[in-house]
DNA sequence: AAGCTACGCTAAATCGTTTTAGCATGTTTT
DNA sequence: AAAACATGCTAAAACGATTTAGCGTAGCTT
């Protein structure tokens, strides 16, 4: 923090102009007819004294913060924290830092957060959008700000996004339950019209309609506490005693649901089959191990960063920003929890 | 992003000087004898037009980035991601943003990261230090940079830190195993001399020496893959068939260890008692539920932010920076996995 | 009436970069 | 020999805030 050298100091010490030093440092020396001799001299010197340009000055001048905002629904959720981990290194390697935040799926909070990020002039956004912030997203897009949505998106907006095929992967999962002999399949989901949730619901409905089986749906409000979820699922099971399997459309619904199943002393998969969305250590270690719809977290992360960095370069080049709409497929990882119900005696 | 108004625009539109506007906006109007009438006029106008000061300009001028660096060992580890979640809001509320990174407990990587954060002039650091970065930390402290270590610290340096009483909490856990009748207690830990690990090891040794029981220690290298951990624990158990219980000194060692125990077809707690460090959903949902040494994550987070914000204020006031050294206690959450071994027949 | 103080505001320097426009000097062209 | 061009570098404006030093006026003292 002491004796920080500025570009002016460098210029003085080398008996050159600030301009020259700056041009060399930014790789614009050749195109500005700076001699190789001078280039080498500058490069050698800045390396020797380990000159570090002031980010603030640079940002002020060129308007770039070299920061990407990562707006997750909840950074402590393993799905989001693993993505956070996976996007980190490549962002760093490209000279970007990532600031994170948790939206809690709350539109008002998200709006506030976006505002603070705008104030900071972050260069790009990676967002799990909440319902009701279409305006803000649209606004960012209109201003040609590099941006990617993930986990869900707004059908009406032409933003880039990375999602999975929720309908198909859920349909596959439900079909798997049916193949295993389950016939009264309950669907526990969030009370939400977001794309990921409606996609999963649709997959459920389609699979059941194709087989002529009855539907049992439990919708739980966003932001419910775990104990609320547990109770809701217990009631759901009490009201519909015929249910022989459950599909949980998110990881934490799955965790809460498993607790409910336990409290009701139902055995998995005999009394009740179980499939949950999103894989995690909990499901893998559970006894019995839980069948999950596993999102390709690495691929999602990779596509997100790739696309964002690409947009950042296009923006730099003042070109048109191409917004990738990417839909990946999720894998059904079959484990014991869906291996068929007890034969009636 | 369009028609951004600058402080100069505001000044012109109000027929005032830039200075006056700036003083008002920074709450230094009164002490500079700006009339109440002018103050009101400015405040009203900036609210009306929703004027947003340029962070870059401000940072360039006053050297403050309003950013806190959160350097975790691995942001996708539930222990760290839950802390990330818990420090986020209070930081935001105080006008700070948090950039995160994962050190992977790699000194070289950590050094690089600190360098990039220095370049960005982050205002404060919250760090899980790795071995070998004493110099860098010392350097930050010498430069009066607000900083808190957590999870572990350097005994030789007077940095602030938040840790738990590893020796005592481990000793309690081991004592609990002894009370439950276990006599051949294995200790699975990381091959590391960091304070948290040596503290836990010490607790183990002390508890056993007090009871005259034999020690069985397995040290696993940092950064081992899960399958390596599983194999190591399996070998450990094969080599020491007399072991009747295991203490895992980290959450992921615990997960790997449990897989090993399963593969060896040992039943918990009858064949082998288990306690793991750090609570998480996996341990709570495991069958049988795993006894854990539970760190007070909320309190840790709270103390971290509180202390950092405090240091930031002191720095602002050019006062001496008080570095809090905080040791909290962890709770032993007793569950089935340590409830006593099978009676020999 | 001259000298002070208080009051209310402002000019201008500063933070450290990037970048545009242009200045010498030397070399070709015609 | 004048005009044109190439070469190698630099002066200075700009980005948008904060802050120091100080300016003019009015009222009060002596």
XYZ file of C-alpha atoms (C1' of nucleotides) in Angstrom:
750
model
C 0.000 0.000 0.000
C 3.004 2.212 0.467
C 5.116 3.864 -2.240
C 2.692 2.937 -4.974
C 4.188 3.885 -8.287
C 1.926 5.525 -10.825
C 2.236 5.546 -14.554
C 3.540 9.089 -14.227
C 6.391 7.864 -12.043
C 7.239 5.212 -14.560
C 7.226 7.770 -17.350
C 9.487 10.112 -15.423
C 11.919 7.429 -14.443
C 12.180 6.270 -18.028
C 12.259 9.783 -19.442
C 9.227 9.041 -21.541
C 5.760 10.449 -21.789
C 2.830 8.967 -19.930
C 1.207 8.304 -23.276
C 4.041 6.137 -24.447
C 4.081 4.067 -21.313
C 0.337 3.628 -21.426
C 0.376 2.569 -25.050
C 3.056 0.007 -24.382
C 1.229 -1.365 -21.362
C -1.962 -1.745 -23.328
C -0.338 -3.493 -26.221
C -1.103 -0.587 -28.522
C 2.496 0.378 -28.978
C 3.172 -1.160 -32.360
C 0.121 0.287 -33.991
C 1.190 3.675 -32.682
C 4.700 3.414 -34.024
C 6.524 3.110 -30.731
C 9.974 1.666 -31.396
C 10.766 -1.823 -30.287
C 13.610 -0.487 -28.220
C 11.267 1.694 -26.162
C 8.731 -1.089 -25.853
C 11.330 -3.418 -24.427
C 12.650 -0.783 -22.090
C 9.202 -0.072 -20.670
C 8.235 -3.710 -20.360
C 11.471 -4.562 -18.628
C 11.147 -1.703 -16.195
C 7.534 -2.254 -15.200
C 8.313 -5.885 -14.581
C 11.319 -4.966 -12.491
C 9.476 -2.559 -10.250
C 6.291 -4.638 -10.399
C 4.182 -1.710 -11.470
C 0.467 -2.221 -10.850
C -1.969 0.051 -12.633
C -4.676 1.636 -10.555
C -7.952 -0.113 -11.265
C -10.028 2.859 -10.177
C -8.426 5.239 -12.610
C -8.697 2.731 -15.377
C -12.348 2.065 -14.593
C -13.139 5.725 -14.385
C -11.611 6.254 -17.752
C -13.042 3.323 -19.646
C -16.182 2.573 -17.677
C -15.308 -1.066 -17.088
C -15.274 -2.548 -13.606
C -13.994 -5.994 -14.520
C -16.582 -7.383 -12.162
C -19.322 -9.909 -12.858
C -22.384 -10.066 -10.641
C -23.564 -13.540 -9.714
C -27.123 -13.298 -8.453
C -28.180 -16.653 -7.070
C -31.425 -17.465 -5.382
C -29.483 -18.562 -2.308
C -25.727 -18.914 -2.326
C -25.823 -21.467 0.480
C -27.929 -23.873 -1.583
C -25.527 -26.545 -2.875
C -26.827 -26.190 -6.416
C -25.881 -22.520 -6.493
C -22.708 -22.727 -4.461
C -21.346 -25.415 -6.723
C -22.015 -23.225 -9.727
C -20.359 -20.367 -7.897
C -17.326 -22.557 -7.448
C -17.290 -23.641 -11.064
C -17.522 -20.218 -12.642
C -14.956 -18.686 -10.365
C -11.677 -19.791 -11.882
C -12.417 -19.052 -15.497
C -13.736 -15.633 -14.571
C -10.584 -14.947 -12.582
C -8.398 -16.147 -15.403
C -10.023 -13.635 -17.687
C -9.363 -10.841 -15.242
C -12.826 -10.691 -13.766
C -13.869 -10.873 -10.136
C -17.250 -12.175 -9.080
C -19.485 -10.539 -6.543
C -22.323 -12.698 -5.369
C -25.642 -12.107 -3.697
C -28.740 -14.060 -2.772
C -32.041 -12.850 -4.134
C -34.164 -15.117 -1.945
C -36.421 -15.133 -4.968
C -37.739 -11.819 -3.742
C -38.468 -9.353 -6.522
C -38.090 -6.267 -4.385
C -34.760 -7.387 -2.986
C -33.568 -8.377 -6.436
C -34.473 -4.997 -7.824
C -32.521 -3.267 -5.092
C -29.549 -5.514 -5.719
C -29.582 -4.860 -9.434
C -29.658 -1.177 -8.685
C -26.568 -1.407 -6.499
C -24.810 -3.426 -9.166
C -25.682 -0.850 -11.766
C -24.240 1.801 -9.488
C -21.061 -0.212 -9.407
C -21.158 -0.584 -13.163
C -20.571 -4.305 -13.039
C -19.672 -5.484 -16.509
C -21.968 -8.491 -16.659
C -24.713 -10.367 -14.866
C -25.414 -14.025 -14.224
C -28.868 -14.212 -12.714
C -31.509 -16.602 -11.450
C -34.388 -14.261 -12.132
C -37.349 -13.952 -9.810
C -40.868 -13.338 -10.972
C -41.590 -9.688 -11.472
C -38.226 -8.359 -12.561
C -38.834 -8.569 -16.297
C -38.626 -4.781 -16.540
C -35.205 -4.607 -14.961
C -33.856 -7.425 -17.096
C -35.312 -5.916 -20.217
C -33.687 -2.674 -19.291
C -30.279 -4.266 -18.940
C -30.654 -5.994 -22.263
C -31.742 -2.774 -23.919
C -28.568 -1.184 -22.640
C -26.525 -3.929 -24.215
C -25.245 -5.203 -20.900
C -23.789 -8.715 -21.093
C -26.167 -10.945 -19.199
C -27.133 -14.566 -18.782
C -30.089 -15.973 -16.929
C -30.004 -19.493 -15.614
C -32.184 -22.101 -13.961
C -35.170 -20.213 -15.423
C -35.799 -17.438 -17.892
C -38.427 -15.109 -19.274
C -40.023 -16.515 -22.377
C -40.916 -13.060 -23.636
C -37.432 -11.601 -23.433
C -34.569 -12.272 -25.745
C -31.908 -12.607 -23.092
C -29.292 -15.282 -23.141
C -29.920 -18.146 -20.759
C -28.837 -21.612 -19.730
C -31.550 -23.939 -18.506
C -32.293 -27.613 -18.642
C -35.124 -29.384 -20.351
C -37.386 -29.448 -17.346
C -40.397 -30.889 -19.075
C -38.588 -33.788 -20.633
C -36.403 -34.657 -17.668
C -39.386 -34.655 -15.348
C -41.457 -36.634 -17.792
C -38.697 -39.221 -17.961
C -38.530 -39.390 -14.208
C -42.273 -39.862 -13.851
C -42.279 -42.442 -16.600
C -39.564 -44.275 -14.719
C -41.811 -44.359 -11.639
C -44.632 -45.716 -13.738
C -42.397 -48.373 -15.236
C -41.447 -49.390 -11.733
C -45.090 -50.018 -11.029
C -46.086 -46.872 -9.166
C -49.560 -45.665 -10.044
C -50.495 -42.890 -7.642
C -47.712 -40.395 -8.106
C -47.709 -37.213 -6.043
C -45.965 -34.082 -7.282
C -44.580 -31.667 -4.695
C -43.612 -28.334 -6.149
C -43.308 -24.645 -5.432
C -46.212 -22.349 -5.911
C -44.564 -20.506 -8.748
C -45.120 -19.763 -12.400
C -41.430 -19.586 -13.197
C -40.293 -21.515 -16.243
C -38.381 -24.206 -14.410
C -41.358 -25.013 -12.184
C -43.966 -24.897 -14.880
C -41.733 -27.056 -17.058
C -41.440 -29.661 -14.366
C -45.143 -29.558 -13.732
C -45.849 -29.975 -17.402
C -43.571 -33.001 -17.561
C -45.508 -34.528 -14.704
C -48.860 -33.833 -16.275
C -47.816 -35.085 -19.698
C -46.408 -38.313 -18.377
C -49.521 -39.024 -16.368
C -51.959 -38.091 -19.099
C -50.158 -40.394 -21.478
C -50.732 -43.229 -19.045
C -54.161 -42.242 -17.844
C -53.052 -42.078 -14.225
C -54.480 -39.683 -11.639
C -52.693 -36.520 -10.547
C -51.893 -35.385 -7.018
C -50.244 -32.014 -6.741
C -49.010 -30.159 -3.672
C -47.909 -26.567 -4.121
C -45.788 -25.022 -1.424
C -45.236 -21.266 -1.143
C -41.787 -19.900 -1.847
C -39.698 -19.186 1.181
C -41.452 -21.689 3.399
C -39.474 -22.919 6.365
C -38.411 -26.507 6.415
C -40.854 -27.410 9.146
C -43.663 -25.928 7.084
C -42.634 -28.101 4.167
C -42.454 -31.199 6.339
C -45.927 -30.573 7.712
C -47.394 -29.799 4.331
C -46.093 -33.037 2.884
C -47.349 -35.009 5.874
C -50.816 -33.580 5.477
C -50.671 -34.222 1.768
C -49.897 -37.876 2.448
C -52.655 -38.115 5.013
C -55.211 -36.637 2.688
C -54.243 -38.928 -0.138
C -53.450 -42.242 1.454
C -53.418 -43.900 -1.928
C -50.263 -42.093 -3.003
C -47.488 -44.610 -3.608
C -44.697 -42.296 -4.762
C -43.561 -38.700 -4.639
C -41.669 -36.468 -7.000
C -40.042 -33.394 -5.451
C -39.317 -30.592 -7.841
C -36.417 -29.069 -5.902
C -33.638 -30.271 -3.661
C -34.887 -28.696 -0.461
C -38.442 -29.855 -1.070
C -36.870 -33.288 -1.353
C -35.099 -32.969 1.964
C -38.238 -31.757 3.700
C -40.278 -34.425 2.001
C -37.967 -37.196 3.127
C -38.330 -36.001 6.678
C -42.099 -36.128 6.313
C -41.978 -39.627 4.894
C -39.896 -40.708 7.841
C -42.200 -39.186 10.353
C -45.078 -41.011 8.770
C -43.053 -44.192 9.107
C -43.392 -45.061 5.471
C -40.679 -47.163 3.972
C -38.912 -46.199 0.772
C -39.293 -47.549 -1.876
C -41.760 -50.191 -0.663
C -44.507 -47.981 0.744
C -43.535 -44.990 -1.259
C -41.201 -44.321 -4.155
C -39.197 -41.109 -4.206
C -37.467 -38.993 -6.814
C -36.014 -35.550 -6.170
C -34.734 -32.798 -8.407
C -31.054 -31.787 -8.176
C -28.478 -34.193 -6.928
C -26.553 -33.677 -3.734
C -24.598 -35.553 -1.130
C -27.724 -35.879 1.005
C -29.523 -37.907 -1.629
C -26.498 -39.996 -2.456
C -25.847 -40.858 1.202
C -29.468 -41.387 2.144
C -30.645 -44.846 3.067
C -32.030 -45.873 0.714
C -30.202 -43.742 -1.855
C -32.544 -41.342 -3.606
C -33.129 -41.335 -7.351
C -32.556 -37.836 -8.676
C -32.908 -35.730 -11.755
C -29.325 -34.550 -11.908
C -28.530 -31.243 -13.528
C -25.247 -31.033 -15.430
C -23.743 -28.461 -13.119
C -20.343 -28.349 -14.801
C -21.833 -27.861 -18.206
C -24.238 -25.209 -16.981
C -21.387 -23.299 -15.371
C -19.186 -23.688 -18.371
C -21.814 -22.416 -20.775
C -22.620 -19.513 -18.499
C -19.070 -18.223 -18.297
C -18.308 -18.956 -21.895
C -21.320 -17.042 -23.034
C -20.707 -14.139 -20.691
C -17.078 -13.794 -21.710
C -18.126 -13.967 -25.306
C -20.653 -11.203 -24.814
C -18.043 -9.121 -23.043
C -15.738 -9.400 -26.032
C -18.491 -8.522 -28.450
C -19.354 -5.516 -26.374
C -15.709 -4.502 -26.379
C -15.671 -4.789 -30.140
C -18.856 -2.733 -30.271
C -20.409 -5.564 -32.219
C -23.889 -6.927 -31.921
C -24.326 -8.927 -28.769
C -25.339 -12.466 -29.496
C -27.540 -13.886 -26.764
C -27.263 -17.643 -26.532
C -30.333 -19.569 -25.543
C -29.076 -22.862 -24.256
C -31.118 -25.809 -23.106
C -29.193 -28.743 -21.706
C -30.586 -32.071 -20.707
C -30.592 -33.478 -17.222
C -29.833 -37.075 -16.369
C -32.029 -39.386 -14.367
C -29.770 -41.049 -11.836
C -31.638 -44.149 -10.762
C -31.071 -45.319 -7.204
C -32.941 -47.486 -4.758
C -35.669 -45.041 -3.769
C -37.634 -45.710 -6.938
C -37.099 -49.427 -7.347
C -40.721 -50.477 -7.080
C -43.413 -50.900 -4.493
C -44.078 -53.697 -2.127
C -46.178 -56.434 -3.654
C -49.572 -56.409 -2.015
C -49.935 -59.549 0.078
C -26.828 3.473 -18.648
C -27.924 6.327 -20.853
C -28.095 10.007 -19.943
C -26.227 9.489 -16.715
C -26.192 12.717 -14.796
C -22.934 13.749 -13.155
C -22.448 15.946 -10.161
C -21.498 18.692 -12.600
C -24.885 18.415 -14.288
C -26.610 18.648 -10.948
C -24.573 21.713 -10.054
C -25.378 23.408 -13.335
C -29.048 22.661 -13.168
C -29.241 24.027 -9.660
C -26.998 26.997 -10.409
C -24.631 25.913 -7.670
C -21.013 24.885 -7.548
C -19.916 21.285 -7.691
C -18.378 21.725 -4.287
C -21.646 22.681 -2.695
C -23.475 19.745 -4.182
C -20.748 17.372 -3.115
C -20.704 18.706 0.421
C -24.429 18.305 0.725
C -24.369 14.789 -0.658
C -21.684 13.769 1.773
C -23.416 15.216 4.787
C -20.682 17.774 5.263
C -22.883 20.703 4.410
C -23.665 21.948 7.877
C -20.088 21.968 9.029
C -19.231 23.948 5.923
C -21.923 26.528 6.506
C -24.159 25.639 3.599
C -27.595 27.125 4.256
C -30.465 24.851 5.066
C -32.328 26.218 2.075
C -29.611 25.098 -0.321
C -29.271 21.741 1.408
C -32.956 21.066 0.973
C -32.918 22.190 -2.592
C -30.052 19.865 -3.479
C -31.459 16.910 -1.605
C -34.838 17.330 -3.197
C -33.392 17.580 -6.673
C -31.059 14.613 -6.474
C -33.914 12.518 -5.199
C -36.153 13.707 -8.010
C -33.720 12.902 -10.765
C -32.397 9.851 -8.904
C -28.813 10.980 -9.172
C -26.304 8.157 -8.682
C -22.720 9.116 -7.969
C -20.049 7.404 -10.000
C -18.339 4.806 -7.836
C -15.193 4.818 -9.923
C -14.620 8.524 -9.520
C -15.299 8.310 -5.843
C -12.975 5.342 -5.421
C -10.239 6.991 -7.406
C -10.438 10.020 -5.230
C -10.683 8.420 -1.810
C -9.017 5.070 -2.400
C -11.956 3.055 -1.120
C -13.525 0.306 -3.187
C -16.375 -0.574 -0.834
C -15.603 -4.200 -1.519
C -14.796 -6.949 0.947
C -12.902 -10.034 -0.191
C -14.178 -13.339 1.141
C -11.479 -15.937 0.674
C -12.870 -19.340 1.553
C -11.120 -22.628 1.219
C -13.898 -23.804 -1.087
C -17.059 -21.825 -1.609
C -19.011 -24.946 -2.530
C -18.352 -26.527 0.859
C -21.553 -26.071 2.894
C -19.633 -24.696 5.857
C -18.219 -21.878 3.776
C -21.233 -21.242 1.611
C -23.446 -20.871 4.635
C -21.039 -18.318 6.057
C -21.035 -16.588 2.693
C -24.794 -16.392 2.900
C -24.759 -15.096 6.450
C -22.260 -12.283 5.954
C -23.827 -11.075 2.765
C -26.765 -9.030 3.958
C -25.030 -7.088 6.680
C -22.191 -6.263 4.326
C -24.673 -5.066 1.715
C -26.526 -3.012 4.260
C -23.346 -1.200 5.096
C -22.711 -0.435 1.453
C -20.178 -3.162 0.833
C -20.170 -5.823 -1.832
C -18.477 -9.161 -1.342
C -16.239 -10.821 -3.868
C -15.499 -14.431 -3.118
C -12.866 -16.888 -4.154
C -11.754 -20.396 -3.264
C -8.181 -20.849 -2.147
C -8.263 -24.650 -2.322
C -5.911 -24.349 0.619
C -3.177 -23.758 -1.914
C -0.611 -21.203 -0.817
C 0.479 -20.241 -4.291
C -3.067 -19.727 -5.491
C -3.910 -17.785 -2.369
C -0.935 -15.508 -2.869
C -2.009 -14.774 -6.410
C -5.544 -14.071 -5.280
C -4.414 -11.699 -2.564
C -2.345 -9.902 -5.150
C -5.339 -9.413 -7.420
C -7.401 -8.198 -4.498
C -4.693 -5.735 -3.566
C -4.721 -4.499 -7.138
C -8.417 -3.920 -6.761
C -7.840 -2.169 -3.466
C -10.493 -4.169 -1.676
C -11.216 -2.509 1.632
C -11.147 -5.596 3.825
C -10.423 -9.300 3.887
C -12.127 -12.289 5.468
C -9.804 -15.236 5.001
C -9.376 -18.914 5.774
C -5.601 -18.793 5.634
C -3.533 -21.575 4.143
C -0.170 -22.628 5.446
C 2.636 -20.555 4.039
C 0.955 -17.204 3.567
C 2.045 -15.688 6.866
C 4.147 -13.117 4.992
C 1.236 -11.884 2.939
C -1.059 -11.644 5.930
C 1.581 -9.904 7.968
C 2.004 -7.481 5.149
C -1.679 -6.645 5.049
C -1.741 -6.138 8.788
C 1.335 -3.926 8.628
C -0.506 -1.799 6.096
C -3.405 -1.430 8.467
C -5.818 -3.242 6.180
C -8.982 -4.426 7.935
C -8.782 -8.191 8.053
C -10.209 -11.184 9.843
C -9.063 -14.759 9.656
C -11.444 -17.558 10.436
C -11.573 -21.302 10.919
C -7.825 -21.114 11.683
C -5.227 -18.461 12.338
C -1.530 -17.832 12.738
C -0.478 -17.948 16.352
C 2.491 -15.710 15.691
C 0.552 -12.884 14.071
C -1.652 -10.370 15.770
C -4.461 -10.468 13.239
C -8.080 -10.531 14.202
C -9.711 -13.909 13.914
C -12.799 -15.960 14.722
C -12.247 -19.603 15.502
C -13.781 -22.201 17.739
C -12.244 -24.014 20.644
C -11.109 -26.998 18.650
C -9.222 -28.696 21.447
C -12.050 -28.571 23.919
C -14.840 -29.409 21.532
C -12.940 -32.391 20.203
C -11.991 -33.495 23.692
C -15.656 -33.377 24.672
C -16.605 -35.415 21.653
C -13.983 -38.055 22.327
C -14.972 -38.152 25.983
C -18.524 -38.728 24.889
C -17.408 -41.726 22.847
C -15.554 -43.066 25.853
C -18.587 -42.598 28.053
C -20.620 -44.533 25.539
C -18.241 -47.426 25.995
C -15.976 -47.073 22.976
C -12.369 -47.891 23.734
C -10.479 -48.046 20.462
C -11.120 -44.657 18.963
C -9.685 -43.820 15.575
C -8.994 -40.221 14.572
C -9.172 -39.339 10.881
C -7.708 -35.965 10.093
C -5.934 -33.926 7.469
C -2.200 -33.961 7.207
C -1.875 -30.356 8.208
C -0.295 -28.257 10.918
C -2.947 -25.586 10.761
C -4.378 -24.455 14.068
C -7.809 -25.965 13.631
C -6.384 -29.384 12.812
C -3.713 -29.383 15.486
C -6.328 -28.233 17.999
C -8.615 -31.085 17.120
C -5.747 -33.535 17.255
C -4.720 -32.207 20.648
C -8.248 -32.647 21.951
C -8.181 -36.252 20.810
C -4.802 -36.947 22.380
C -5.698 -35.243 25.635
C -8.951 -37.111 26.031
C -7.309 -40.435 25.353
C -4.301 -39.837 27.575
C -6.602 -38.903 30.410
C -8.269 -42.267 30.041
C -5.213 -44.315 29.188
C -6.711 -45.505 25.915
C -4.675 -46.260 22.783
C -4.462 -43.879 19.846
C -5.124 -44.626 16.193
C -4.502 -41.750 13.849
C -5.006 -41.549 10.089
C -3.674 -38.474 8.319
C -4.981 -37.744 4.850
C -3.271 -35.295 2.502
C -5.047 -32.073 1.648
C -6.863 -32.052 -1.620
C -7.380 -35.800 -1.742
C -10.237 -36.977 -3.900
C -13.179 -38.570 -2.214
C -12.301 -42.019 -3.490
C -8.824 -41.638 -2.054
C -10.348 -40.793 1.302
C -12.709 -43.741 1.149
C -9.871 -46.125 0.356
C -7.609 -44.683 3.007
C -10.250 -45.128 5.678
C -10.992 -48.663 4.513
C -7.335 -49.589 4.757
C -7.106 -47.918 8.119
C -9.971 -50.036 9.366
C -8.436 -53.191 7.929
C -5.112 -52.509 9.541
C -6.656 -51.822 12.891
C -9.512 -54.248 13.217
C -9.830 -53.418 16.892
C -11.080 -49.902 16.169
C -14.620 -49.504 17.490
C -15.254 -45.861 16.644
C -14.084 -43.048 14.396
C -13.826 -39.314 14.779
C -13.625 -37.335 11.537
C -12.085 -33.915 11.854
C -13.862 -32.348 8.882
C -17.180 -32.672 7.146
C -15.902 -34.154 3.903
C -13.649 -36.598 5.725
C -16.830 -37.620 7.493
C -18.688 -38.187 4.264
C -15.834 -40.202 2.793
C -15.464 -42.112 6.026
C -19.116 -43.053 6.122
C -18.845 -44.456 2.636
C -15.853 -46.511 3.739
C -17.725 -47.826 6.760
C -20.574 -48.865 4.494
C -18.339 -50.616 2.066
C -16.823 -52.561 4.931
C -20.341 -53.488 5.942
C -19.880 -52.247 9.464
C -22.966 -51.160 11.303
C -23.173 -47.836 13.069
C -23.154 -47.451 16.046
C -22.963 -51.142 16.938
C -19.786 -52.151 15.135
C -18.415 -48.686 14.975
C -19.310 -45.372 16.560
C -19.027 -42.215 14.487
C -18.643 -38.513 15.159
C -17.909 -35.916 12.497
C -16.872 -32.295 12.600
C -19.225 -29.648 11.155
C -22.906 -30.283 10.914
C -24.736 -30.563 7.642
C -27.879 -31.971 6.141
C -26.021 -35.134 5.159
C -25.266 -35.990 8.750
C -28.724 -35.077 9.965
C -30.448 -37.172 7.323
C -28.067 -40.108 7.518
C -29.348 -43.393 8.853
C -28.398 -43.559 11.607
C -28.091 -39.838 12.214
C -24.509 -38.790 12.821
C -23.325 -37.129 16.008
C -21.473 -33.941 15.106
C -19.370 -31.197 16.569
C -21.484 -28.313 15.364
C -19.860 -24.974 14.750
C -21.957 -21.896 15.554
C -22.076 -20.692 11.979
C -24.378 -17.747 12.637
C -22.254 -16.492 15.469
C -19.051 -16.932 13.504
C -20.489 -14.967 10.606
C -21.868 -12.304 12.832
C -18.590 -11.774 14.644
C -16.700 -11.695 11.379
C -18.776 -8.954 9.822
C -19.130 -7.016 13.024
C -15.409 -6.994 13.516
C -14.651 -6.135 9.910
C -17.108 -3.261 9.860
C -15.688 -2.042 13.106
C -12.178 -2.099 11.710
C -13.363 -0.258 8.633
C -14.769 2.499 10.784
C -11.637 2.749 12.832
C -9.576 2.957 9.693
C -11.859 5.701 8.429
C -11.338 7.578 11.667
C -7.591 7.049 11.281
C -7.645 5.444 14.687
C -5.747 2.428 15.864
C -7.177 -0.743 14.454
C -8.305 -3.099 17.147
C -7.937 -6.715 16.099
C -10.388 -8.955 17.861
C -9.288 -12.454 18.685
C -12.454 -14.413 19.163
C -12.793 -18.018 20.207
C -16.288 -19.428 20.245
C -17.337 -22.804 21.491
C -18.827 -25.541 19.384
C -21.702 -27.748 20.474
C -21.689 -31.525 20.502
C -24.941 -32.589 18.884
C -25.471 -36.137 20.031
C -27.310 -38.430 17.637
C -27.565 -42.159 17.130
C -24.190 -42.785 15.553
C -22.401 -42.637 18.886
C -24.894 -44.390 21.106
C -22.712 -47.291 22.153
C -21.343 -50.479 20.747
C -22.895 -53.861 20.441
C -22.543 -55.958 23.567
C -20.104 -58.774 22.804
C -21.978 -62.063 22.824
C -13.627 54.587 9.485
C -10.734 50.802 9.807
C -10.344 46.183 11.239
C -12.507 41.675 12.590
C -15.373 37.897 12.390
C -18.978 35.172 10.584
C -21.379 33.611 6.836
C -22.362 31.250 2.507
C -20.544 29.744 -1.179
C -16.935 28.415 -5.032
C -12.421 27.785 -7.986
C -9.328 24.711 -8.829
C -6.317 20.936 -7.692
C -6.304 16.161 -7.300
C -6.867 11.009 -7.770
C -4.292 7.766 -12.119
C -5.488 6.264 -16.114
C -6.650 6.265 -21.661
C -6.780 8.410 -25.949
C -7.035 12.051 -29.527
C -4.744 15.139 -32.004
C -0.518 16.799 -33.371
C 4.539 18.114 -33.281
C 9.171 17.551 -34.857
C 12.344 15.221 -37.755
C 13.829 12.644 -41.596
C 12.931 10.511 -46.068
C 10.649 10.274 -50.563
C 8.429 11.929 -54.313
C 7.832 15.062 -58.239
C 13.454 22.672 -53.957
C 8.968 22.213 -52.460
C 5.490 19.041 -51.278
C 4.169 14.769 -49.336
C 4.689 11.203 -46.406
C 6.558 8.201 -42.679
C 8.380 7.794 -38.185
C 8.547 8.148 -33.196
C 6.996 10.258 -29.673
C 4.098 13.626 -26.511
C 0.684 17.404 -24.646
C -3.409 17.754 -22.887
C -8.228 16.637 -22.360
C -11.220 13.582 -20.311
C -13.433 10.336 -16.939
C -16.461 12.238 -12.163
C -15.952 12.673 -7.892
C -13.691 15.055 -3.072
C -11.500 18.627 -0.633
C -8.451 22.641 0.409
C -7.986 27.171 0.412
C -10.103 31.354 -0.189
C -13.392 35.085 -1.942
C -16.946 38.575 -1.297
C -20.373 40.540 1.640
C -22.506 41.939 5.942
C -22.528 43.011 10.608
C -20.000 44.097 14.692
C -16.354 46.127 17.389
C -13.315 49.834 18.735
